């Protein structure tokens, strides 16, 4: 298991995104409404730098003839073919069998954010 420093937690605001190099592995950390999530910056479709895409909200369930949209940026859009991936669990809305790799994120006693990578991931 390896841990990678992302930066001070108090400088990581909702909506922020940081991309780090973790021994040659590009990983992005997103702050979604104060909760940190880490995704590999590699699209499982064809290998694009997934986490460099725009973030956006999603359509919510509603009654017939109504449209409800959440402004919370919980989705990242792949810059190559525009498939959407949930930042929180890496799941693709285009193909539920495809997942972007996710990693644990921790804020330690030193008030810094770390990404934890288990070996081989
Ligand atoms: S490479 Fe990401 S959707 Fe195709």
mmCIF file of N, CA and C and ligand atoms in Angstrom:
data_model
loop_
_atom_site.group_PDB
_atom_site.id
_atom_site.type_symbol
_atom_site.label_atom_id
_atom_site.label_comp_id
_atom_site.label_asym_id
_atom_site.label_seq_id
_atom_site.Cartn_x
_atom_site.Cartn_y
_atom_site.Cartn_z
ATOM 1 N N UNK A 1 0.846 -1.188 0.000
ATOM 2 C CA UNK A 1 0.000 0.000 0.000
ATOM 3 C C UNK A 1 0.887 1.246 0.000
ATOM 4 N N UNK A 2 0.516 2.244 -0.790
ATOM 5 C CA UNK A 2 1.245 3.504 -0.840
ATOM 6 C C UNK A 2 0.274 4.662 -0.637
ATOM 7 N N UNK A 3 0.801 5.738 -0.078
ATOM 8 C CA UNK A 3 -0.014 6.928 0.157
ATOM 9 C C UNK A 3 0.628 8.104 -0.558
ATOM 10 N N UNK A 4 -0.211 8.945 -1.162
ATOM 11 C CA UNK A 4 0.301 10.072 -1.943
ATOM 12 C C UNK A 4 -0.327 11.362 -1.448
ATOM 13 N N UNK A 5 0.533 12.321 -1.177
ATOM 14 C CA UNK A 5 0.071 13.626 -0.693
ATOM 15 C C UNK A 5 -0.601 14.395 -1.824
ATOM 16 N N UNK A 6 -1.788 14.933 -1.529
ATOM 17 C CA UNK A 6 -2.500 15.765 -2.495
ATOM 18 C C UNK A 6 -2.316 17.242 -2.145
ATOM 19 N N UNK A 7 -2.407 17.586 -0.860
ATOM 20 C CA UNK A 7 -2.220 18.965 -0.429
ATOM 21 C C UNK A 7 -3.015 19.244 0.827
ATOM 22 N N UNK A 8 -2.920 20.491 1.323
ATOM 23 C CA UNK A 8 -3.641 20.854 2.544
ATOM 24 C C UNK A 8 -5.155 20.771 2.354
ATOM 25 N N UNK A 9 -5.820 20.139 3.311
ATOM 26 C CA UNK A 9 -7.265 19.956 3.222
ATOM 27 C C UNK A 9 -8.012 21.284 3.198
ATOM 28 N N UNK A 10 -7.520 22.282 3.929
ATOM 29 C CA UNK A 10 -8.259 23.548 4.004
ATOM 30 C C UNK A 10 -8.148 24.377 2.718
ATOM 31 N N UNK A 11 -7.289 23.951 1.799
ATOM 32 C CA UNK A 11 -7.208 24.640 0.503
ATOM 33 C C UNK A 11 -7.991 23.903 -0.573
ATOM 34 N N UNK A 12 -8.685 22.846 -0.156
ATOM 35 C CA UNK A 12 -9.401 21.993 -1.097
ATOM 36 C C UNK A 12 -10.888 22.280 -0.947
ATOM 37 N N UNK A 13 -11.411 23.146 -1.779
ATOM 38 C CA UNK A 13 -12.777 23.639 -1.626
ATOM 39 C C UNK A 13 -13.764 22.835 -2.480
ATOM 40 N N UNK A 14 -15.056 22.865 -2.097
ATOM 41 C CA UNK A 14 -16.062 22.188 -2.916
ATOM 42 C C UNK A 14 -15.964 22.640 -4.373
ATOM 43 N N UNK A 15 -15.981 21.676 -5.276
ATOM 44 C CA UNK A 15 -15.838 21.955 -6.703
ATOM 45 C C UNK A 15 -14.405 21.861 -7.197
ATOM 46 N N UNK A 16 -13.434 21.839 -6.263
ATOM 47 C CA UNK A 16 -12.029 21.751 -6.668
ATOM 48 C C UNK A 16 -11.700 20.357 -7.188
ATOM 49 N N UNK A 17 -10.657 20.334 -8.005
ATOM 50 C CA UNK A 17 -10.128 19.073 -8.539
ATOM 51 C C UNK A 17 -8.619 19.223 -8.598
ATOM 52 N N UNK A 18 -7.914 18.189 -8.177
ATOM 53 C CA UNK A 18 -6.445 18.177 -8.288
ATOM 54 C C UNK A 18 -6.041 16.870 -8.931
ATOM 55 N N UNK A 19 -5.098 16.933 -9.839
ATOM 56 C CA UNK A 19 -4.578 15.729 -10.469
ATOM 57 C C UNK A 19 -3.133 15.562 -10.021
ATOM 58 N N UNK A 20 -2.841 14.386 -9.486
ATOM 59 C CA UNK A 20 -1.495 14.113 -8.979
ATOM 60 C C UNK A 20 -0.873 12.953 -9.753
ATOM 61 N N UNK A 21 0.436 12.878 -9.673
ATOM 62 C CA UNK A 21 1.150 11.729 -10.216
ATOM 63 C C UNK A 21 1.505 10.820 -9.041
ATOM 64 N N UNK A 22 1.016 9.590 -9.096
ATOM 65 C CA UNK A 22 1.283 8.626 -8.033
ATOM 66 C C UNK A 22 2.159 7.524 -8.617
ATOM 67 N N UNK A 23 3.453 7.769 -8.634
ATOM 68 C CA UNK A 23 4.409 6.813 -9.214
ATOM 69 C C UNK A 23 4.013 6.412 -10.630
ATOM 70 N N UNK A 24 3.727 7.418 -11.453
ATOM 71 C CA UNK A 24 3.400 7.178 -12.849
ATOM 72 C C UNK A 24 1.931 6.926 -13.114
ATOM 73 N N UNK A 25 1.136 6.905 -12.063
ATOM 74 C CA UNK A 25 -0.314 6.704 -12.175
ATOM 75 C C UNK A 25 -0.971 8.061 -11.968
ATOM 76 N N UNK A 26 -1.720 8.533 -12.943
ATOM 77 C CA UNK A 26 -2.395 9.826 -12.803
ATOM 78 C C UNK A 26 -3.726 9.616 -12.089
ATOM 79 N N UNK A 27 -3.914 10.345 -10.997
ATOM 80 C CA UNK A 27 -5.121 10.210 -10.173
ATOM 81 C C UNK A 27 -5.660 11.602 -9.878
ATOM 82 N N UNK A 28 -6.980 11.750 -9.997
ATOM 83 C CA UNK A 28 -7.619 13.028 -9.677
ATOM 84 C C UNK A 28 -8.397 12.906 -8.379
ATOM 85 N N UNK A 29 -8.327 13.957 -7.585
ATOM 86 C CA UNK A 29 -9.141 14.041 -6.373
ATOM 87 C C UNK A 29 -10.119 15.188 -6.578
ATOM 88 N N UNK A 30 -11.400 14.897 -6.362
ATOM 89 C CA UNK A 30 -12.484 15.863 -6.529
ATOM 90 C C UNK A 30 -13.104 16.146 -5.161
ATOM 91 N N UNK A 31 -13.473 17.384 -4.947
ATOM 92 C CA UNK A 31 -14.258 17.737 -3.770
ATOM 93 C C UNK A 31 -15.695 17.957 -4.237
ATOM 94 N N UNK A 32 -16.573 17.006 -3.879
ATOM 95 C CA UNK A 32 -17.994 17.123 -4.231
ATOM 96 C C UNK A 32 -18.754 17.443 -2.951
ATOM 97 N N UNK A 33 -19.157 18.676 -2.814
ATOM 98 C CA UNK A 33 -19.909 19.113 -1.629
ATOM 99 C C UNK A 33 -19.197 18.784 -0.324
ATOM 100 N N UNK A 34 -17.888 18.940 -0.299
ATOM 101 C CA UNK A 34 -17.135 18.721 0.920
ATOM 102 C C UNK A 34 -16.669 17.290 1.131
ATOM 103 N N UNK A 35 -17.055 16.386 0.245
ATOM 104 C CA UNK A 35 -16.601 14.991 0.341
ATOM 105 C C UNK A 35 -15.578 14.754 -0.767
ATOM 106 N N UNK A 36 -14.442 14.154 -0.395
ATOM 107 C CA UNK A 36 -13.359 13.935 -1.350
ATOM 108 C C UNK A 36 -13.471 12.547 -1.976
ATOM 109 N N UNK A 37 -13.244 12.510 -3.300
ATOM 110 C CA UNK A 37 -13.298 11.263 -4.052
ATOM 111 C C UNK A 37 -12.097 11.239 -4.987
ATOM 112 N N UNK A 38 -11.511 10.053 -5.183
ATOM 113 C CA UNK A 38 -10.367 9.923 -6.086
ATOM 114 C C UNK A 38 -10.690 8.937 -7.202
ATOM 115 N N UNK A 39 -10.353 9.342 -8.416
ATOM 116 C CA UNK A 39 -10.544 8.513 -9.600
ATOM 117 C C UNK A 39 -9.249 8.455 -10.385
ATOM 118 N N UNK A 40 -8.987 7.317 -10.989
ATOM 119 C CA UNK A 40 -7.841 7.244 -11.882
ATOM 120 C C UNK A 40 -8.136 8.091 -13.111
ATOM 121 N N UNK A 41 -7.137 8.830 -13.526
ATOM 122 C CA UNK A 41 -7.296 9.717 -14.680
ATOM 123 C C UNK A 41 -7.082 8.925 -15.967
ATOM 124 N N UNK A 42 -7.917 7.910 -16.120
ATOM 125 C CA UNK A 42 -7.795 7.006 -17.256
ATOM 126 C C UNK A 42 -9.185 6.449 -17.544
ATOM 127 N N UNK A 43 -9.696 6.754 -18.720
ATOM 128 C CA UNK A 43 -11.043 6.301 -19.056
ATOM 129 C C UNK A 43 -11.017 4.820 -19.425
ATOM 130 N N UNK A 44 -11.892 3.995 -18.802
ATOM 131 C CA UNK A 44 -11.900 2.566 -19.113
ATOM 132 C C UNK A 44 -12.456 2.260 -20.500
ATOM 133 N N UNK A 45 -13.010 3.261 -21.184
ATOM 134 C CA UNK A 45 -13.498 3.001 -22.539
ATOM 135 C C UNK A 45 -12.319 2.858 -23.502
ATOM 136 N N UNK A 46 -11.546 3.941 -23.697
ATOM 137 C CA UNK A 46 -10.415 3.867 -24.633
ATOM 138 C C UNK A 46 -9.184 4.607 -24.131
ATOM 139 N N UNK A 47 -9.142 4.910 -22.842
ATOM 140 C CA UNK A 47 -7.904 5.413 -22.255
ATOM 141 C C UNK A 47 -7.693 6.907 -22.251
ATOM 142 N N UNK A 48 -8.715 7.689 -22.455
ATOM 143 C CA UNK A 48 -8.569 9.153 -22.415
ATOM 144 C C UNK A 48 -8.229 9.624 -20.996
ATOM 145 N N UNK A 49 -7.686 10.847 -20.894
ATOM 146 C CA UNK A 49 -7.473 11.434 -19.560
ATOM 147 C C UNK A 49 -8.814 11.890 -18.979
ATOM 148 N N UNK A 50 -9.542 10.927 -18.460
ATOM 149 C CA UNK A 50 -10.932 11.117 -18.030
ATOM 150 C C UNK A 50 -11.142 12.328 -17.146
ATOM 151 N N UNK A 51 -10.282 12.504 -16.167
ATOM 152 C CA UNK A 51 -10.524 13.507 -15.133
ATOM 153 C C UNK A 51 -10.217 14.929 -15.588
ATOM 154 N N UNK A 52 -9.771 15.087 -16.828
ATOM 155 C CA UNK A 52 -9.581 16.427 -17.374
ATOM 156 C C UNK A 52 -10.860 16.938 -18.021
ATOM 157 N N UNK A 53 -11.890 16.091 -18.052
ATOM 158 C CA UNK A 53 -13.164 16.497 -18.628
ATOM 159 C C UNK A 53 -13.943 17.402 -17.696
ATOM 160 N N UNK A 54 -15.005 18.006 -18.248
ATOM 161 C CA UNK A 54 -15.836 18.895 -17.438
ATOM 162 C C UNK A 54 -16.636 18.084 -16.424
ATOM 163 N N UNK A 55 -17.041 18.745 -15.342
ATOM 164 C CA UNK A 55 -17.922 18.117 -14.371
ATOM 165 C C UNK A 55 -19.302 18.751 -14.512
ATOM 166 N N UNK A 56 -20.320 17.970 -14.178
ATOM 167 C CA UNK A 56 -21.679 18.489 -14.264
ATOM 168 C C UNK A 56 -22.598 17.724 -13.326
ATOM 169 N N UNK A 57 -23.822 18.227 -13.209
ATOM 170 C CA UNK A 57 -24.842 17.569 -12.409
ATOM 171 C C UNK A 57 -25.565 16.528 -13.242
ATOM 172 N N UNK A 58 -26.641 16.009 -12.700
ATOM 173 C CA UNK A 58 -27.396 14.947 -13.376
ATOM 174 C C UNK A 58 -28.887 15.244 -13.312
ATOM 175 N N UNK A 59 -29.638 14.598 -14.213
ATOM 176 C CA UNK A 59 -31.092 14.659 -14.151
ATOM 177 C C UNK A 59 -31.555 13.795 -12.981
ATOM 178 N N UNK A 60 -32.577 14.265 -12.282
ATOM 179 C CA UNK A 60 -33.114 13.546 -11.132
ATOM 180 C C UNK A 60 -34.463 12.933 -11.486
ATOM 181 N N UNK A 61 -34.845 11.874 -10.760
ATOM 182 C CA UNK A 61 -36.176 11.321 -11.004
ATOM 183 C C UNK A 61 -37.246 12.359 -10.676
ATOM 184 N N UNK A 62 -38.321 12.315 -11.418
ATOM 185 C CA UNK A 62 -39.404 13.263 -11.176
ATOM 186 C C UNK A 62 -40.701 12.701 -11.701
ATOM 187 N N UNK A 63 -41.745 13.472 -11.562
ATOM 188 C CA UNK A 63 -43.037 13.022 -12.065
ATOM 189 C C UNK A 63 -43.107 13.242 -13.579
ATOM 190 N N UNK A 64 -44.045 12.585 -14.247
ATOM 191 C CA UNK A 64 -44.152 12.721 -15.698
ATOM 192 C C UNK A 64 -44.286 14.183 -16.123
ATOM 193 N N UNK A 65 -43.653 14.517 -17.227
ATOM 194 C CA UNK A 65 -43.692 15.855 -17.817
ATOM 195 C C UNK A 65 -42.924 16.906 -17.009
ATOM 196 N N UNK A 66 -42.119 16.476 -16.062
ATOM 197 C CA UNK A 66 -41.304 17.429 -15.318
ATOM 198 C C UNK A 66 -39.829 17.025 -15.453
ATOM 199 N N UNK A 67 -38.979 18.008 -15.376
ATOM 200 C CA UNK A 67 -37.548 17.760 -15.450
ATOM 201 C C UNK A 67 -36.892 18.411 -14.250
ATOM 202 N N UNK A 68 -36.118 17.611 -13.538
ATOM 203 C CA UNK A 68 -35.391 18.130 -12.377
ATOM 204 C C UNK A 68 -33.917 17.867 -12.600
ATOM 205 N N UNK A 69 -33.108 18.907 -12.404
ATOM 206 C CA UNK A 69 -31.677 18.798 -12.633
ATOM 207 C C UNK A 69 -30.938 19.160 -11.358
ATOM 208 N N UNK A 70 -29.992 18.312 -10.966
ATOM 209 C CA UNK A 70 -29.166 18.622 -9.801
ATOM 210 C C UNK A 70 -27.929 19.374 -10.263
ATOM 211 N N UNK A 71 -27.673 20.508 -9.663
ATOM 212 C CA UNK A 71 -26.494 21.312 -10.001
ATOM 213 C C UNK A 71 -25.220 20.743 -9.368
ATOM 214 N N UNK A 72 -25.374 19.799 -8.443
ATOM 215 C CA UNK A 72 -24.186 19.217 -7.792
ATOM 216 C C UNK A 72 -23.328 18.526 -8.838
ATOM 217 N N UNK A 73 -22.049 18.880 -8.932
ATOM 218 C CA UNK A 73 -21.197 18.281 -9.962
ATOM 219 C C UNK A 73 -20.724 16.893 -9.564
ATOM 220 N N UNK A 74 -21.569 15.890 -9.789
ATOM 221 C CA UNK A 74 -21.244 14.530 -9.371
ATOM 222 C C UNK A 74 -20.753 13.665 -10.525
ATOM 223 N N UNK A 75 -20.677 14.251 -11.719
ATOM 224 C CA UNK A 75 -20.304 13.478 -12.904
ATOM 225 C C UNK A 75 -19.136 14.159 -13.600
ATOM 226 N N UNK A 76 -18.183 13.347 -14.097
ATOM 227 C CA UNK A 76 -17.124 13.884 -14.945
ATOM 228 C C UNK A 76 -17.364 13.320 -16.351
ATOM 229 N N UNK A 77 -17.181 14.180 -17.347
ATOM 230 C CA UNK A 77 -17.465 13.812 -18.736
ATOM 231 C C UNK A 77 -16.143 13.581 -19.462
ATOM 232 N N UNK A 78 -15.988 12.397 -20.005
ATOM 233 C CA UNK A 78 -14.741 12.060 -20.691
ATOM 234 C C UNK A 78 -14.532 13.009 -21.875
ATOM 235 N N UNK A 79 -13.329 13.575 -22.007
ATOM 236 C CA UNK A 79 -13.097 14.546 -23.081
ATOM 237 C C UNK A 79 -13.073 13.926 -24.484
ATOM 238 N N UNK A 80 -12.965 12.625 -24.612
ATOM 239 C CA UNK A 80 -12.879 12.041 -25.961
ATOM 240 C C UNK A 80 -14.245 11.708 -26.558
ATOM 241 N N UNK A 81 -15.050 10.901 -25.850
ATOM 242 C CA UNK A 81 -16.325 10.457 -26.423
ATOM 243 C C UNK A 81 -17.517 10.869 -25.562
ATOM 244 N N UNK A 82 -17.254 11.664 -24.538
ATOM 245 C CA UNK A 82 -18.295 12.297 -23.727
ATOM 246 C C UNK A 82 -19.140 11.333 -22.913
ATOM 247 N N UNK A 83 -18.634 10.147 -22.630
ATOM 248 C CA UNK A 83 -19.332 9.278 -21.690
ATOM 249 C C UNK A 83 -19.204 9.912 -20.309
ATOM 250 N N UNK A 84 -20.233 9.705 -19.505
ATOM 251 C CA UNK A 84 -20.249 10.283 -18.157
ATOM 252 C C UNK A 84 -19.904 9.207 -17.124
ATOM 253 N N UNK A 85 -19.115 9.611 -16.129
ATOM 254 C CA UNK A 85 -18.735 8.711 -15.034
ATOM 255 C C UNK A 85 -19.051 9.404 -13.717
ATOM 256 N N UNK A 86 -19.667 8.648 -12.811
ATOM 257 C CA UNK A 86 -19.989 9.184 -11.496
ATOM 258 C C UNK A 86 -18.684 9.341 -10.706
ATOM 259 N N UNK A 87 -18.430 10.538 -10.247
ATOM 260 C CA UNK A 87 -17.192 10.811 -9.514
ATOM 261 C C UNK A 87 -17.145 10.013 -8.216
ATOM 262 N N UNK A 88 -18.296 9.718 -7.651
ATOM 263 C CA UNK A 88 -18.335 9.083 -6.330
ATOM 264 C C UNK A 88 -18.022 7.595 -6.358
ATOM 265 N N UNK A 89 -18.360 6.915 -7.463
ATOM 266 C CA UNK A 89 -18.090 5.470 -7.498
ATOM 267 C C UNK A 89 -17.449 5.005 -8.805
ATOM 268 N N UNK A 90 -17.205 5.921 -9.743
ATOM 269 C CA UNK A 90 -16.536 5.579 -10.992
ATOM 270 C C UNK A 90 -17.427 4.921 -12.029
ATOM 271 N N UNK A 91 -18.693 4.756 -11.731
ATOM 272 C CA UNK A 91 -19.610 4.035 -12.622
ATOM 273 C C UNK A 91 -19.930 4.862 -13.867
ATOM 274 N N UNK A 92 -19.967 4.177 -15.010
ATOM 275 C CA UNK A 92 -20.323 4.818 -16.266
ATOM 276 C C UNK A 92 -21.830 4.751 -16.451
ATOM 277 N N UNK A 93 -22.435 5.858 -16.869
ATOM 278 C CA UNK A 93 -23.870 5.815 -17.166
ATOM 279 C C UNK A 93 -24.109 5.203 -18.541
ATOM 280 N N UNK A 94 -23.110 5.226 -19.433
ATOM 281 C CA UNK A 94 -23.268 4.664 -20.778
ATOM 282 C C UNK A 94 -23.179 3.139 -20.753
ATOM 283 N N UNK A 95 -22.346 2.615 -19.886
ATOM 284 C CA UNK A 95 -22.164 1.165 -19.791
ATOM 285 C C UNK A 95 -21.907 0.816 -18.332
ATOM 286 N N UNK A 96 -22.946 0.374 -17.620
ATOM 287 C CA UNK A 96 -22.791 0.111 -16.178
ATOM 288 C C UNK A 96 -21.711 -0.918 -15.849
ATOM 289 N N UNK A 97 -21.273 -1.692 -16.845
ATOM 290 C CA UNK A 97 -20.207 -2.664 -16.576
ATOM 291 C C UNK A 97 -18.842 -1.979 -16.509
ATOM 292 N N UNK A 98 -18.747 -0.755 -17.006
ATOM 293 C CA UNK A 98 -17.474 -0.029 -16.998
ATOM 294 C C UNK A 98 -17.369 0.845 -15.767
ATOM 295 N N UNK A 99 -16.242 0.742 -15.103
ATOM 296 C CA UNK A 99 -15.976 1.582 -13.933
ATOM 297 C C UNK A 99 -14.606 2.216 -14.076
ATOM 298 N N UNK A 100 -14.528 3.513 -13.813
ATOM 299 C CA UNK A 100 -13.216 4.140 -13.632
ATOM 300 C C UNK A 100 -12.728 3.709 -12.256
ATOM 301 N N UNK A 101 -11.451 3.462 -12.142
ATOM 302 C CA UNK A 101 -10.898 2.986 -10.870
ATOM 303 C C UNK A 101 -10.996 4.080 -9.808
ATOM 304 N N UNK A 102 -11.389 3.696 -8.616
ATOM 305 C CA UNK A 102 -11.498 4.637 -7.505
ATOM 306 C C UNK A 102 -10.466 4.287 -6.434
ATOM 307 N N UNK A 103 -10.191 5.260 -5.591
ATOM 308 C CA UNK A 103 -9.198 5.072 -4.518
ATOM 309 C C UNK A 103 -9.716 5.725 -3.239
ATOM 310 N N UNK A 104 -9.325 5.182 -2.087
ATOM 311 C CA UNK A 104 -9.665 5.850 -0.829
ATOM 312 C C UNK A 104 -8.922 7.187 -0.706
ATOM 313 N N UNK A 105 -9.591 8.153 -0.099
ATOM 314 C CA UNK A 105 -9.001 9.467 0.175
ATOM 315 C C UNK A 105 -9.123 9.705 1.669
ATOM 316 N N UNK A 106 -8.053 10.185 2.273
ATOM 317 C CA UNK A 106 -8.069 10.416 3.720
ATOM 318 C C UNK A 106 -7.511 11.793 4.043
ATOM 319 N N UNK A 107 -8.095 12.413 5.054
ATOM 320 C CA UNK A 107 -7.519 13.638 5.630
ATOM 321 C C UNK A 107 -6.888 13.209 6.943
ATOM 322 N N UNK A 108 -5.579 13.379 7.043
ATOM 323 C CA UNK A 108 -4.830 12.884 8.195
ATOM 324 C C UNK A 108 -4.708 13.945 9.284
ATOM 325 N N UNK A 109 -4.137 13.556 10.393
ATOM 326 C CA UNK A 109 -3.963 14.456 11.531
ATOM 327 C C UNK A 109 -3.097 15.659 11.173
ATOM 328 N N UNK A 110 -2.258 15.541 10.141
ATOM 329 C CA UNK A 110 -1.438 16.684 9.724
ATOM 330 C C UNK A 110 -2.222 17.665 8.849
ATOM 331 N N UNK A 111 -3.549 17.427 8.704
ATOM 332 C CA UNK A 111 -4.464 18.294 7.948
ATOM 333 C C UNK A 111 -4.187 18.285 6.449
ATOM 334 N N UNK A 112 -3.530 17.247 5.975
ATOM 335 C CA UNK A 112 -3.318 17.089 4.533
ATOM 336 C C UNK A 112 -4.185 15.960 3.989
ATOM 337 N N UNK A 113 -4.451 16.066 2.683
ATOM 338 C CA UNK A 113 -5.235 15.055 1.973
ATOM 339 C C UNK A 113 -4.264 14.050 1.350
ATOM 340 N N UNK A 114 -4.598 12.758 1.496
ATOM 341 C CA UNK A 114 -3.789 11.689 0.913
ATOM 342 C C UNK A 114 -4.682 10.745 0.111
ATOM 343 N N UNK A 115 -4.122 10.232 -0.982
ATOM 344 C CA UNK A 115 -4.764 9.149 -1.729
ATOM 345 C C UNK A 115 -4.033 7.867 -1.373
ATOM 346 N N UNK A 116 -4.817 6.810 -1.133
ATOM 347 C CA UNK A 116 -4.242 5.522 -0.760
ATOM 348 C C UNK A 116 -4.372 4.571 -1.952
ATOM 349 N N UNK A 117 -3.233 4.022 -2.364
ATOM 350 C CA UNK A 117 -3.213 3.073 -3.491
ATOM 351 C C UNK A 117 -2.698 1.742 -2.987
ATOM 352 N N UNK A 118 -3.535 0.744 -3.126
ATOM 353 C CA UNK A 118 -3.091 -0.595 -2.749
ATOM 354 C C UNK A 118 -2.223 -1.125 -3.881
ATOM 355 N N UNK A 119 -1.260 -1.975 -3.585
ATOM 356 C CA UNK A 119 -0.316 -2.412 -4.612
ATOM 357 C C UNK A 119 -1.039 -3.053 -5.793
ATOM 358 N N UNK A 120 -0.504 -2.752 -6.963
ATOM 359 C CA UNK A 120 -1.041 -3.299 -8.190
ATOM 360 C C UNK A 120 -2.217 -2.551 -8.758
ATOM 361 N N UNK A 121 -2.685 -1.522 -8.104
ATOM 362 C CA UNK A 121 -3.866 -0.801 -8.594
ATOM 363 C C UNK A 121 -3.473 0.493 -9.223
HETATM 364 S S1 LIG B 1 -12.195 7.231 -24.107
HETATM 365 FE FE1 LIG B 1 -13.547 7.942 -22.583
HETATM 366 S S2 LIG B 1 -15.512 7.712 -23.426
HETATM 367 FE FE2 LIG B 1 -14.168 6.967 -24.928
#
